[in-house]
PDB file of C-alpha atoms and ligand atoms in Angstrom:
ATOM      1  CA  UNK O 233      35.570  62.170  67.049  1.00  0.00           C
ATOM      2  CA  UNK O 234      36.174  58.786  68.520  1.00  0.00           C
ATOM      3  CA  UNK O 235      39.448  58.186  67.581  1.00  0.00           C
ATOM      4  CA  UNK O 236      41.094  61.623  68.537  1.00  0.00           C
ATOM      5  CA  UNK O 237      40.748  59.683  71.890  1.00  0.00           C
ATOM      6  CA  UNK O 238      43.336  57.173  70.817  1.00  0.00           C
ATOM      7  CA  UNK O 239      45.707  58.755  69.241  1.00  0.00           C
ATOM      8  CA  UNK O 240      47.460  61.917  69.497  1.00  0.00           C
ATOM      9  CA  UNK O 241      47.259  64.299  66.559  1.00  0.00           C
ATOM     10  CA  UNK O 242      49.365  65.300  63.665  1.00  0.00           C
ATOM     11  CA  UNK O 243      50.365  68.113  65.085  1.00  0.00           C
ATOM     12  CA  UNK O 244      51.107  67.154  68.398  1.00  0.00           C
ATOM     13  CA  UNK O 245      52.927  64.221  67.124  1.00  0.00           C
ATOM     14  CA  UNK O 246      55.666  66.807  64.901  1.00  0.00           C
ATOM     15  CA  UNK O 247      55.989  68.986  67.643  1.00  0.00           C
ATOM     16  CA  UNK O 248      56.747  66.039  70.058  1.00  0.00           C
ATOM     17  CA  UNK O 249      59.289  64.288  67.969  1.00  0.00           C
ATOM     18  CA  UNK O 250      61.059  67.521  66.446  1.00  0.00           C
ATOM     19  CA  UNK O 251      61.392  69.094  69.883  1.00  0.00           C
ATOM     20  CA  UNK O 252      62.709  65.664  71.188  1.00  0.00           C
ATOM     21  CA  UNK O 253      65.570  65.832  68.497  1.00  0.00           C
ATOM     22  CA  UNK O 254      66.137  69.301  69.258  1.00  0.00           C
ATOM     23  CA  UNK O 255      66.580  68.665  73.064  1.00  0.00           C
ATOM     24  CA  UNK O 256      68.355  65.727  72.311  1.00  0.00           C
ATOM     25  CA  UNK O 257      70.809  68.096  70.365  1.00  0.00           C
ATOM     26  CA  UNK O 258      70.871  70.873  73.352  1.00  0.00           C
ATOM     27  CA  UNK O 259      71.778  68.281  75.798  1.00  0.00           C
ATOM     28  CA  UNK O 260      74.142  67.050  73.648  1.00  0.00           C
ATOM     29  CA  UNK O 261      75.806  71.112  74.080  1.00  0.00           C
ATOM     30  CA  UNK O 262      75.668  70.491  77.469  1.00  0.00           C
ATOM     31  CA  UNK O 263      77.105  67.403  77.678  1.00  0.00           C
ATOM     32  CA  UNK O 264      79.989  68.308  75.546  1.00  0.00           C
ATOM     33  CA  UNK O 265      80.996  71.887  77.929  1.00  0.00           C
ATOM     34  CA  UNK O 266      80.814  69.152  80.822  1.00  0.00           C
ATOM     35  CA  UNK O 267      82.702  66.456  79.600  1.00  0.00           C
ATOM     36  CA  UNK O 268      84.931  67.841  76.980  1.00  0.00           C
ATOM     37  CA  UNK O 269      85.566  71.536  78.181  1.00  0.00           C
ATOM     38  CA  UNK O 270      86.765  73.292  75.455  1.00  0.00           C
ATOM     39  CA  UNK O 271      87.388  70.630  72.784  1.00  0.00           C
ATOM     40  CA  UNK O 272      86.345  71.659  69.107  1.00  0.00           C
ATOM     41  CA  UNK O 273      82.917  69.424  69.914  1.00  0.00           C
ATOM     42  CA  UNK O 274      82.349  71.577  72.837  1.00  0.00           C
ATOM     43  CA  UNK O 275      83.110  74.689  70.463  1.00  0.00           C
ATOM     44  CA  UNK O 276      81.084  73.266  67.644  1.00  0.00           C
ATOM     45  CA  UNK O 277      77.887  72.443  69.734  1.00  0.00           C
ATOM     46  CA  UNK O 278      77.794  75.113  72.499  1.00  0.00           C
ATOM     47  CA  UNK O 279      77.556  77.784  69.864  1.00  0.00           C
ATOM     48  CA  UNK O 280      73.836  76.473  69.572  1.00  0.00           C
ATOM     49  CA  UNK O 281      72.726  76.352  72.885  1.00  0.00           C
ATOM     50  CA  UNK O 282      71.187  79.980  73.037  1.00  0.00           C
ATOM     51  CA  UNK O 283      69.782  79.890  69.854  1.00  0.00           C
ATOM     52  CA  UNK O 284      68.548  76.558  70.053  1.00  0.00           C
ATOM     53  CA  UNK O 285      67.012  77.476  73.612  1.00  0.00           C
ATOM     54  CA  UNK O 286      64.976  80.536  72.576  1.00  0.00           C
ATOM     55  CA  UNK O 287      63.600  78.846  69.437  1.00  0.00           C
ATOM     56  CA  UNK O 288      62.274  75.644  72.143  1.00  0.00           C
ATOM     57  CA  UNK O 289      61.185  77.893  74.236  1.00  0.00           C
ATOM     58  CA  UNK O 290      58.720  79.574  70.675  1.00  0.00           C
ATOM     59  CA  UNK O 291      58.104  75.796  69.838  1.00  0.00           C
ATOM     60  CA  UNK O 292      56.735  74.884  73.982  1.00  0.00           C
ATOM     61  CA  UNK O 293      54.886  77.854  73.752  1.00  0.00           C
ATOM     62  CA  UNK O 294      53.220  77.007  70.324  1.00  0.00           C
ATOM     63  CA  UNK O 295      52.945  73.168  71.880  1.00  0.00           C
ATOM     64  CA  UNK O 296      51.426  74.830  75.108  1.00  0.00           C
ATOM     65  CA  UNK O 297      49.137  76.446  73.548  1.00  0.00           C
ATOM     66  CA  UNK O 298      48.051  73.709  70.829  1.00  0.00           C
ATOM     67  CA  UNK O 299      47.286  71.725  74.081  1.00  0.00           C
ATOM     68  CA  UNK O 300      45.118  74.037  75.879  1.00  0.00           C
ATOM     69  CA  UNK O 301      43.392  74.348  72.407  1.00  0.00           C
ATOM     70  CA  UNK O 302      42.967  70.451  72.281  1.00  0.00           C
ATOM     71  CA  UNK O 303      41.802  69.945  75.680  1.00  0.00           C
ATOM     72  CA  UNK O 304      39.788  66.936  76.721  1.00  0.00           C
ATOM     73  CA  UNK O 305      39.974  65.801  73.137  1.00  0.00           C
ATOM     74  CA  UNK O 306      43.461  64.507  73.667  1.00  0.00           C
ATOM     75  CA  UNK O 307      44.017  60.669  74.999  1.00  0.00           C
ATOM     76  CA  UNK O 308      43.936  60.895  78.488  1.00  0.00           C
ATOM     77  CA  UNK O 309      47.088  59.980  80.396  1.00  0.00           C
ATOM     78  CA  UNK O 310      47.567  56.597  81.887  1.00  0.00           C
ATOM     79  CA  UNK O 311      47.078  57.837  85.456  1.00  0.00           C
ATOM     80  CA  UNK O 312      47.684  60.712  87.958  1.00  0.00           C
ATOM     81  CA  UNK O 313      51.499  60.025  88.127  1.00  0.00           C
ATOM     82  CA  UNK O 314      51.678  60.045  84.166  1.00  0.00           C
ATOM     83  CA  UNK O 315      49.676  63.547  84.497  1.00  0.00           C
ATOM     84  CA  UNK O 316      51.475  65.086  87.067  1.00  0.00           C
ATOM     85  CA  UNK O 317      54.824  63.834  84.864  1.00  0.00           C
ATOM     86  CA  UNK O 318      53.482  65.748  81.415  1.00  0.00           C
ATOM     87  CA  UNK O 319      53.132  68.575  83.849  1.00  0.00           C
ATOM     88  CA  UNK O 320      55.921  69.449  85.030  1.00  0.00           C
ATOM     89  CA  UNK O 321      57.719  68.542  81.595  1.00  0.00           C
ATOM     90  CA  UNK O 322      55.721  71.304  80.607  1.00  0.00           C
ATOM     91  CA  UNK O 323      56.405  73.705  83.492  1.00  0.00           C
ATOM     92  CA  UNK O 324      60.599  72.363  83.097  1.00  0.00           C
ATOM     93  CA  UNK O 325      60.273  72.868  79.190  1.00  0.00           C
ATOM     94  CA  UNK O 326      59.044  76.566  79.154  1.00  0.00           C
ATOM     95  CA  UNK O 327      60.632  77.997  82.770  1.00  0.00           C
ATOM     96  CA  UNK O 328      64.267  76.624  82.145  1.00  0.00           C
ATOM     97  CA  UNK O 329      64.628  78.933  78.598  1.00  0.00           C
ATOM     98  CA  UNK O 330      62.583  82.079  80.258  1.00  0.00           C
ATOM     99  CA  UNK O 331      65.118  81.819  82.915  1.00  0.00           C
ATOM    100  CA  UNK O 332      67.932  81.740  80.489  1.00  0.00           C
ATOM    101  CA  UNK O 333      66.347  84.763  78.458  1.00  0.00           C
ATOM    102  CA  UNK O 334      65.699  86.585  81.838  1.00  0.00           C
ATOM    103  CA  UNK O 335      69.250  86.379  82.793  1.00  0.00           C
ATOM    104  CA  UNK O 336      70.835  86.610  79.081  1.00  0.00           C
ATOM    105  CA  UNK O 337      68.227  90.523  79.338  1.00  0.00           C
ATOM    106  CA  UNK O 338      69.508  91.274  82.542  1.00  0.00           C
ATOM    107  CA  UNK O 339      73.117  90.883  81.332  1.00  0.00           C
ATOM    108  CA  UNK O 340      72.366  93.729  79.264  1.00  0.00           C
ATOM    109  CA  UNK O 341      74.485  92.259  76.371  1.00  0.00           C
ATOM    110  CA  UNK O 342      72.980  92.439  73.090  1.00  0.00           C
ATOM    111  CA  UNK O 343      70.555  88.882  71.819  1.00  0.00           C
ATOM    112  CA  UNK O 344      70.064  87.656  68.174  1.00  0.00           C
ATOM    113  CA  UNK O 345      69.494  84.367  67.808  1.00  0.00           C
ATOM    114  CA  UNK O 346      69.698  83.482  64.441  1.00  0.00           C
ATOM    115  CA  UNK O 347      70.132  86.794  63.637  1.00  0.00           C
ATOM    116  CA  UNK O 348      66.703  87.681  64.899  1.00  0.00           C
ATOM    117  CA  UNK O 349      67.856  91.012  67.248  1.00  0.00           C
ATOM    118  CA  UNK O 350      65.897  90.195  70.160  1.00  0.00           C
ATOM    119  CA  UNK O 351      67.593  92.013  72.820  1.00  0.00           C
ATOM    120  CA  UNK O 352      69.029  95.192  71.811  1.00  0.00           C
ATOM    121  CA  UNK O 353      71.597  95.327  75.347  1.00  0.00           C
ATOM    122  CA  UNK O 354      71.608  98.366  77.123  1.00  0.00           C
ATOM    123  CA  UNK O 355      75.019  99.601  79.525  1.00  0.00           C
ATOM    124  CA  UNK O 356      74.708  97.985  83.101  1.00  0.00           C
ATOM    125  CA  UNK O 357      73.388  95.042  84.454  1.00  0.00           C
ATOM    126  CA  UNK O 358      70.062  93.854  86.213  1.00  0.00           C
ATOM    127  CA  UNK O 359      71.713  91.987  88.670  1.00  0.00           C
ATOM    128  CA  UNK O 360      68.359  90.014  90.390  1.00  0.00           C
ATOM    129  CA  UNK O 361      67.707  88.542  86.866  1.00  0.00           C
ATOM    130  CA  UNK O 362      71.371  87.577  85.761  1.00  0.00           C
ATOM    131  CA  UNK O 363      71.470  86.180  89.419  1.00  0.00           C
ATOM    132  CA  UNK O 364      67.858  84.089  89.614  1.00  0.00           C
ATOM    133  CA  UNK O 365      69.154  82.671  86.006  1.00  0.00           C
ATOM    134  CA  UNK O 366      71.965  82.196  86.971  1.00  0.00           C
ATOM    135  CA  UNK O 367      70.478  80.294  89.930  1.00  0.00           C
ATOM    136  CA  UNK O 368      68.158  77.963  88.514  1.00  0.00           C
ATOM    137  CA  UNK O 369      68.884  77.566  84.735  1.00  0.00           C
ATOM    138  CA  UNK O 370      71.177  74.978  84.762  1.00  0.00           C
ATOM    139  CA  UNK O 371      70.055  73.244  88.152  1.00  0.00           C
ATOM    140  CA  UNK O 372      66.395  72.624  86.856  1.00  0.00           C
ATOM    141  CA  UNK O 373      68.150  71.886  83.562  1.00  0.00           C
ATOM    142  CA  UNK O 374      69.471  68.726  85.353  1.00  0.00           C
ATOM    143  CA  UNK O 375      66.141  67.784  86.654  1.00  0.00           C
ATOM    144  CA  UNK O 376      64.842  67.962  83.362  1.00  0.00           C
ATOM    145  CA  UNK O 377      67.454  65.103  81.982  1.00  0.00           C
ATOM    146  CA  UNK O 378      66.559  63.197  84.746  1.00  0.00           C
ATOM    147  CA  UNK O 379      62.629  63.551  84.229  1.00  0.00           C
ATOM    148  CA  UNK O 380      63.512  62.899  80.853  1.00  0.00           C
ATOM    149  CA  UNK O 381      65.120  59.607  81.088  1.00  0.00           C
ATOM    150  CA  UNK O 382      61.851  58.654  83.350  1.00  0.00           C
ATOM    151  CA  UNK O 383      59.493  59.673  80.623  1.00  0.00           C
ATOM    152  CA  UNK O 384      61.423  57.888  77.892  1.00  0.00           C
ATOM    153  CA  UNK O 385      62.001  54.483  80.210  1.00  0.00           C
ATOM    154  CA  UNK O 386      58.285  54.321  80.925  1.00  0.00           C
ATOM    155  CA  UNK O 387      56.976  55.170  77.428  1.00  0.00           C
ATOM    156  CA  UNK O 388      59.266  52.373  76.467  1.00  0.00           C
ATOM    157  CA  UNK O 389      58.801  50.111  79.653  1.00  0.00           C
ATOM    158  CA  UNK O 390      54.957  50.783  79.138  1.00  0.00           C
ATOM    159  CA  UNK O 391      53.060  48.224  76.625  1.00  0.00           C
ATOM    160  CA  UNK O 392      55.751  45.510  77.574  1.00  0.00           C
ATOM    161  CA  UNK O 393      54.156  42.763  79.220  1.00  0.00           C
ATOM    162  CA  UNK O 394      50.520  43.071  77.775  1.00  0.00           C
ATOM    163  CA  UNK O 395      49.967  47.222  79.008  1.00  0.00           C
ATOM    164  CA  UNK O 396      48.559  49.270  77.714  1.00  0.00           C
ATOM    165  CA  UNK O 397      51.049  50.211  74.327  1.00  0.00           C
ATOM    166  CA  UNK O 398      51.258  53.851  74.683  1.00  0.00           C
ATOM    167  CA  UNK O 399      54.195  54.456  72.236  1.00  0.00           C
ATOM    168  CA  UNK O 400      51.415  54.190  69.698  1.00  0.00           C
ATOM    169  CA  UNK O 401      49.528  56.952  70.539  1.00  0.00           C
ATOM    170  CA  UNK O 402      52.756  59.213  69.852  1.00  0.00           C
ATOM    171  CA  UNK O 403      54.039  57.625  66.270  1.00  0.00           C
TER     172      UNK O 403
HETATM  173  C1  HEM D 789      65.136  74.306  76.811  1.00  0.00           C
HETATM  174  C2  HEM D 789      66.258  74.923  76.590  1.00  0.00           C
HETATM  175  C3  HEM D 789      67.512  74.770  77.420  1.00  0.00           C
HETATM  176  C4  HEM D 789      68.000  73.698  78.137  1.00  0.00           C
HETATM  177  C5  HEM D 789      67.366  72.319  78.312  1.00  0.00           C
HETATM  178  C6  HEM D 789      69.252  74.128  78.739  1.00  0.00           C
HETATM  179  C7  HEM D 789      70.035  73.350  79.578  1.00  0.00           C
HETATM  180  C8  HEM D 789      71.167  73.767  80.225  1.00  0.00           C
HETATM  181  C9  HEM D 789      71.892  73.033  81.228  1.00  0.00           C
HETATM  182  C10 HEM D 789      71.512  71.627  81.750  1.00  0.00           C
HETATM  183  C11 HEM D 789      72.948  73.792  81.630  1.00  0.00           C
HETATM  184  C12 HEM D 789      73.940  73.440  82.749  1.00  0.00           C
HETATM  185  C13 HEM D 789      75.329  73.137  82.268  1.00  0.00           C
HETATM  186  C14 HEM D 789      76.282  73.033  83.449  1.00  0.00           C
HETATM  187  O1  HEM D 789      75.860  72.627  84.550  1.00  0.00           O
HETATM  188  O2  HEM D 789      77.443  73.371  83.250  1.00  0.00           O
HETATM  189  C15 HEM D 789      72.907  75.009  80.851  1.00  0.00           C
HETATM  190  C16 HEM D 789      73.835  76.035  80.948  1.00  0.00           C
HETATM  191  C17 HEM D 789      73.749  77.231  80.284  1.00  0.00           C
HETATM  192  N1  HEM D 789      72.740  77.640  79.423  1.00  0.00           N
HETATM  193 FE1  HEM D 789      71.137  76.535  78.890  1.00  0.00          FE
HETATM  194  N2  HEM D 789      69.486  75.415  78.355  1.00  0.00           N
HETATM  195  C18 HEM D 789      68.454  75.855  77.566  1.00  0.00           C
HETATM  196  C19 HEM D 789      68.302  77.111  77.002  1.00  0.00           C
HETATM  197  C20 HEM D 789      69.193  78.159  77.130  1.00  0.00           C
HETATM  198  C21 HEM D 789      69.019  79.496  76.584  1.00  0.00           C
HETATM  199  C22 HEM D 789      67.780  79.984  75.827  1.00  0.00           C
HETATM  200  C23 HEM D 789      70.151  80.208  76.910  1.00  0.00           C
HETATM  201  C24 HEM D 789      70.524  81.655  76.628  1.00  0.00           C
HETATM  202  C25 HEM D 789      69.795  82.516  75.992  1.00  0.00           C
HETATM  203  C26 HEM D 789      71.014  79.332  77.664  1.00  0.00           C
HETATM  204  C27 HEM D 789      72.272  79.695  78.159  1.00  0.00           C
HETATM  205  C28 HEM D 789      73.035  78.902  78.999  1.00  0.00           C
HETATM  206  C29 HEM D 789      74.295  79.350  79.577  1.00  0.00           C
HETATM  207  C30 HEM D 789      74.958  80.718  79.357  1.00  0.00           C
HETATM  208  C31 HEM D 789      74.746  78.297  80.387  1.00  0.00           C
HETATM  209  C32 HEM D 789      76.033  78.266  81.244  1.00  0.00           C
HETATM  210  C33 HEM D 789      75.789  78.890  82.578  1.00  0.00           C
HETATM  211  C34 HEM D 789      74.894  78.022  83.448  1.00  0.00           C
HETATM  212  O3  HEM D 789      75.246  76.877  83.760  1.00  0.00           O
HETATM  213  O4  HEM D 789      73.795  78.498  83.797  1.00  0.00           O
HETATM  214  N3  HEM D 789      70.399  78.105  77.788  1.00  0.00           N
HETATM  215  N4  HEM D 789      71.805  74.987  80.018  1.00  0.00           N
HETATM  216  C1  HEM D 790      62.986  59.107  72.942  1.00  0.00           C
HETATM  217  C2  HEM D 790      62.347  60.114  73.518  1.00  0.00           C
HETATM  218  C3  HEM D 790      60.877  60.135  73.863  1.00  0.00           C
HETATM  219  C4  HEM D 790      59.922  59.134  73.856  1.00  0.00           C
HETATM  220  C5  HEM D 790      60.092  57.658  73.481  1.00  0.00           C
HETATM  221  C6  HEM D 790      58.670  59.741  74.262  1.00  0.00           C
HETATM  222  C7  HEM D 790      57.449  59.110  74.316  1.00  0.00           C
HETATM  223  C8  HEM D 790      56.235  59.680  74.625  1.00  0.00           C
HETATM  224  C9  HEM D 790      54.947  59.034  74.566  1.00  0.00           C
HETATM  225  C10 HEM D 790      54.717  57.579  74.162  1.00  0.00           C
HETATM  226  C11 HEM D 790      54.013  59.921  74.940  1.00  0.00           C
HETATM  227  C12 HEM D 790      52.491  59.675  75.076  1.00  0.00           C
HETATM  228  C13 HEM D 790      52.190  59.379  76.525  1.00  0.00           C
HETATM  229  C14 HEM D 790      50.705  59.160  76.787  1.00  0.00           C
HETATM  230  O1  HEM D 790      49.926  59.040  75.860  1.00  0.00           O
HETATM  231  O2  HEM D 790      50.326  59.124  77.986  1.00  0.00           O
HETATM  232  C15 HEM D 790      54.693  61.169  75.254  1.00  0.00           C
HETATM  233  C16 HEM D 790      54.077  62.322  75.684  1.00  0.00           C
HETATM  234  C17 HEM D 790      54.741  63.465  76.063  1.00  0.00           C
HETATM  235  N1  HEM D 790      56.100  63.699  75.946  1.00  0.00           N
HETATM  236 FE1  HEM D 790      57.482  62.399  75.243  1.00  0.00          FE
HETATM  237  N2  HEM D 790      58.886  61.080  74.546  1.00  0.00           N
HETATM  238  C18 HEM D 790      60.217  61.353  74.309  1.00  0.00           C
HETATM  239  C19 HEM D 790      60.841  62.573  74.453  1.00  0.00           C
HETATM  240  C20 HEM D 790      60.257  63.704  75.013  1.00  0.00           C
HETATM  241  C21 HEM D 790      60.917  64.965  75.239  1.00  0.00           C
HETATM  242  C22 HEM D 790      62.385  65.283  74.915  1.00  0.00           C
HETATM  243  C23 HEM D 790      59.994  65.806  75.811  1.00  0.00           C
HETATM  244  C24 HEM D 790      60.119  67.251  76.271  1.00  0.00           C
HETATM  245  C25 HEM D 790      61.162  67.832  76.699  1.00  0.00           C
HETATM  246  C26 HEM D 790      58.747  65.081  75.923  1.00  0.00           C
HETATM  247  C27 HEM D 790      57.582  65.572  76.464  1.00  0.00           C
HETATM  248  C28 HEM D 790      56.355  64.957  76.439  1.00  0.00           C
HETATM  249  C29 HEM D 790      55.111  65.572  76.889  1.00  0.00           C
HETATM  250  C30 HEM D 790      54.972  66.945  77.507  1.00  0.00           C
HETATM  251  C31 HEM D 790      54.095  64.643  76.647  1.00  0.00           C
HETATM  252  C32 HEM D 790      52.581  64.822  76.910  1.00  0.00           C
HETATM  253  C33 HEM D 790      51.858  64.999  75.624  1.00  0.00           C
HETATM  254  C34 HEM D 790      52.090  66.347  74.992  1.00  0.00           C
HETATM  255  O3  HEM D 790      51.431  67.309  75.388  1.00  0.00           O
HETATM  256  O4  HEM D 790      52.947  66.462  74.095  1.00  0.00           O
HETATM  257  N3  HEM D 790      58.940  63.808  75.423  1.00  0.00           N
HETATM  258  N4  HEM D 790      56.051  60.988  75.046  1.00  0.00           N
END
């Protein structure tokens, strides 16, 4: 179809804009157990972020896998920087959670978010998987917000000034 071009699809549109409320929500968690350690906000929020986390990381897989089922009939990015940028959203979106969920399993302390028991816990720990989460969860977290505020300045920047107005494609 000729206009799948054009346009992304129903689906990928709801996924897109309910997983960039929910991320706006987790970094808002994060934000709060930076800036206001232990104030009833940080309380209030932070007793999301897990749950929150493993349910993106079942929505990026179900978006990951909507996209490989799409394929070619999606509109093509703008150019090879644009590409390379929905790529490693992608690879950021799923591999910051798994790292989380590796380390939270190595902990060996019982998982049910939202009462679904994941993780049963075990005695011990696995110490290399509590210590390569612990590693690299919240640095490529980080670099995530910052690719973020890229993606959002250039789908905004993008169609200003007679571009091409790529907002459209995602509303
Ligand atoms: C896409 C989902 C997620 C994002 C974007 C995210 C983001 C972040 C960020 C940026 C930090 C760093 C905060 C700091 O520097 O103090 C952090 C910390 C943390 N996150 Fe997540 N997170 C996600 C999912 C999860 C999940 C699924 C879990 C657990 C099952 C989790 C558990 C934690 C814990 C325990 C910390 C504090 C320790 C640390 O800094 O590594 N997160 N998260
Ligand atoms: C206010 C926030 C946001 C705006 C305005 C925005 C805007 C857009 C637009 C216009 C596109 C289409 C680009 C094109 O056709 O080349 C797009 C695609 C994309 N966006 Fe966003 N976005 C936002 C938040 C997010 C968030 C939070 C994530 C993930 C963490 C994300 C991940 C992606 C990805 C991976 C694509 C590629 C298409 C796909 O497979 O879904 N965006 N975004």
């Amino acid at each position: 179809m000729e206009m799948s071009h054009a346009r992304y699809g129903r689906l990928s549109r709801t996924l897109h804009w309910a997983m960039a409320a929910l991320f706006a929500w987790q970094f808002a968690s994060v934000g709060a157990r930076v800036l206001l350690p232990d104030s009833p906000l940080d309380e209030f929020l932070w007793a999301s972020h897990k749950p929150l986390g493993a349910l993106l990381l079942l929505l990026g897989l179900l978006r990951l896998a909507w996209a490989l089922c799409e394929g070619p009939r999606r509109p093509n990015a703008l150019n090879g920087a644009a590409r390379l940028g929905h790529l490693a959203l992608y690879a950021l979106m799923l591999a910051i959670p798994a790292l989380a969920l590796l380390r939270q399993f190595g902990s060996g302390r019982a998982f049910a978010p939202f009462g679904v028991p994941l993780m049963p816990g075990f005695d011990g720990e696995i110490e290399w998987m509590t210590t390569l989460g612990g590693a690299l969860h919240g640095l490529l977290g980080w670099a995530l917000l910052v690719l973020l505020v890229g993606h959002i300045a250039m789908a905004l920047l993008h169609g200003r000034r007679g571009g091409e107005p790529v907002l459209r494609r995602m509303t």
